[in-house]
Backbone as a ProteinNet text record, in pm:
[ID]
protein_1_A
[PRIMARY]
XXXXXXXXXXXXXXXXXXXXXXXXXXXXXXXXXXXXXXXXXXXXXXXXXXXXXXXXXXXXXXXXX
[TERTIARY]
1113.1	1114.7	1019.6	1067.3	987.5	893	941.1	856.4	912.2	832.7	870.5	974.9	1079.5	1180.7	1120.1	1092.6	1020.2	1095.2	1225	1302.3	1294.6	1310.9	1302.7	1161.1	1060.9	920.6	897.5	944.7	929.1	1004.5	1120.8	1196.4	1118.7	1049	965.6	851.8	789.7	682.7	737.7	856	918.9	957	1000.6	1036.2	915.2	801.5	678.6	644.2	647.9	615.1	709.9	833	933.1	923.5	837	818	903.2	965.5	1044.8	954.4	1009.3	930.9	936.1	832.3	832	947	975.9	1085.4	1218.2	1241.5	1367.7	1380.3	1268.4	1272.6	1291.9	1223.5	1240.6	1385	1442.5	1581.4	1676.1	1644.4	1727.2	1728.8	1621.4	1615.4	1717.1	1752.8	1843.7	1980.2	2010.5	2136.3	2255	2369.1	2495.3	2580.4	2626.3	2594.9	2446.9	2396.8	2254	2213.5	2095.9	2042	1994.2	1982.9	1926.4	1779.2	1742.6	1607.5	1499.3	1523	1422.5	1398	1505.7	1490.7	1428.8	1468.2	1410.6	1261.5	1223.7	1082.1	1005.6	1064.3	999.9	980.7	1079.9	1067.9	956.2	948.3	843.2	705.3	691.7	563.4	529.3	626.3	603.4	562.7	628.4	597.7	453.7	416.9	281.8	177.1	206.7	114.1	90.9	197.2	183.2	97.4	115.4	34	-113.2	-140.6	-278.8	-337.3	-255.9	-303.4	-346.7	-266.9	-300.7	-427.2	-439.1	-560.2	-684.8	-672.3	-785.7	-823	-722.9	-749.2	-817.2	-775	-836.5	-981.6	-1001.2	-1136.5	-1227.9	-1177.5	-1256.8	-1289.5	-1191.8	-1212.9	-1315.9	-1314.6	-1409.8	-1551.6	-1565.4	-1697.4	-1756	-1672.5	-1717.6	-1766	-1703.8	-1738.6	-1879.2
3148.6	3164.6	3063	2995.4	2891.4	2946.1	3035.9	3092.9	3226.9	3299.3	3430.8	3415.9	3496.4	3501.4	3582.1	3516.6	3579.2	3699.4	3689	3800.2	3922.8	3901.9	4011.8	4068.6	3982.8	4025.1	4119.7	4080.9	4163.8	4295.7	4292.1	4415.9	4509.5	4453.6	4534.8	4600.6	4526.3	4582.7	4693.1	4669.6	4769.6	4894.4	4873.9	4987.1	5074.8	5013	5090.2	5168.4	5102.5	5166.6	5282.7	5271.2	5376.2	5490.5	5474.7	5582.1	5572.4	5457.9	5440.4	5445.6	5490.2	5496.4	5363.3	5337.1	5218.4	5229.1	5351.3	5374.7	5320.2	5332.5	5283.8	5132.6	5062.6	4916.9	4878.7	4949.1	4923.3	4952.8	5058.5	5092.6	4979.2	4908.6	4796	4685.4	4676.2	4575.9	4605	4731.6	4773.4	4814.7	4777	4815.7	4746.3	4806.5	4746.7	4727.7	4611	4484.3	4448.7	4363.9	4329.3	4274.3	4313.9	4265.3	4121.3	4052.6	3917.6	3930.5	3878.4	3896.3	3841	3726	3665.2	3752	3801.4	3884.8	4019.8	4076.3	4204.1	4189.2	4082.3	4058.2	4036.6	3961.9	3937.3	4068.4	4156.8	4288.4	4369	4361.7	4433.1	4382.7	4252.1	4194	4240.5	4242	4289.3	4435.7	4517.3	4659.8	4680.9	4612.3	4627.2	4571.5	4461.3	4407.6	4509.3	4574.3	4674.7	4791.5	4831.3	4940.2	4899.5	4779.6	4731.7	4716.4	4670.6	4660.6	4797.4	4899.3	5034.3	5084.8	5058.8	5100.1	5031.3	4902.9	4830.5	4889.5	4922.9	4980.5	5116.4	5196.2	5326.9	5308	5216.8	5188.9	5142.6	5056	5005.4	5118.6	5204.1	5316.3	5414.4	5434.8	5526.3	5470.5	5340.3	5277	5283.2	5281.3	5283.2	5423.2	5525.5	5663.8	5699.9
-2370.2	-2227.9	-2166.4	-2064	-2000.6	-1894.9	-1811.9	-1708	-1662.6	-1586.6	-1537.3	-1426.5	-1432.5	-1327.2	-1211	-1099.8	-988.4	-930.8	-918.3	-862.1	-954.4	-1083	-1178.5	-1183.1	-1172.1	-1168.8	-1050.7	-934.2	-814.7	-829	-892.7	-916.7	-1008.5	-1105.2	-1193	-1117.1	-1026	-943.4	-852.9	-797.8	-712	-792.3	-915	-1000	-1026.1	-1051	-1070.9	-944.8	-831.2	-704.1	-673.4	-719	-693.9	-794.2	-894.4	-991.1	-1116.8	-1138.9	-1260.8	-1383.4	-1492.6	-1615.8	-1689.5	-1765.1	-1851	-1951.3	-1992.4	-2086.8	-2033.1	-1902.7	-1846.5	-1858.2	-1845.5	-1859.9	-2006.5	-2095.6	-2239.1	-2280.3	-2224.5	-2256.1	-2217	-2108.4	-2066	-2171	-2248.1	-2355.5	-2465	-2477.2	-2584	-2531.7	-2408.1	-2344.5	-2410.3	-2396.7	-2439.7	-2316.3	-2283.5	-2348.9	-2329.2	-2415.2	-2409.3	-2272.2	-2228.3	-2101	-2117	-2006.6	-2005.8	-2044.8	-2160.8	-2213.9	-2121.6	-2062.5	-1975.7	-1853	-1791.6	-1673.1	-1708.7	-1822.3	-1863.7	-1890.4	-1958.7	-1985.1	-1854.4	-1762.7	-1634.1	-1557.5	-1563.3	-1499.8	-1564	-1694.6	-1766.6	-1725.7	-1713.1	-1670.4	-1528.5	-1439.7	-1303.7	-1300.5	-1381.7	-1389.8	-1437.2	-1543.3	-1599.3	-1502.1	-1436.5	-1336.2	-1224.6	-1178.5	-1072.7	-1120.1	-1245.7	-1301	-1305.4	-1351.4	-1355.3	-1215.1	-1120.5	-981.5	-930.3	-961.3	-916.3	-985.8	-1114	-1185.6	-1129.8	-1099.8	-1041.3	-904.8	-824.7	-692.5	-705.8	-800.7	-823.7	-869.8	-963.5	-1012.2	-901.1	-815.9	-704.1	-606.7	-579	-486.9	-543	-673.2	-735.1	-732.1	-741.8	-736.2	-597.1	-496.2	-356.8	-320.8	-374.5	-338.4	-372.4
[MASK]
+++++++++++++++++++++++++++++++++++++++++++++++++++++++++++++++++

């Protein structure tokens, strides 16, 4: 893979915000017919980035309190 697919990355972030499970993205990796690996990976990266963003925000909020 050369670079992250920006559209798929944003969809991964949106999926996290909407409450989708990580399992649903992993399941897409094993879908029949096979999913586009680059887009699936990019979605996974977006999902995980959104999770880390939320964790950082929670950590920051807890330090301020």
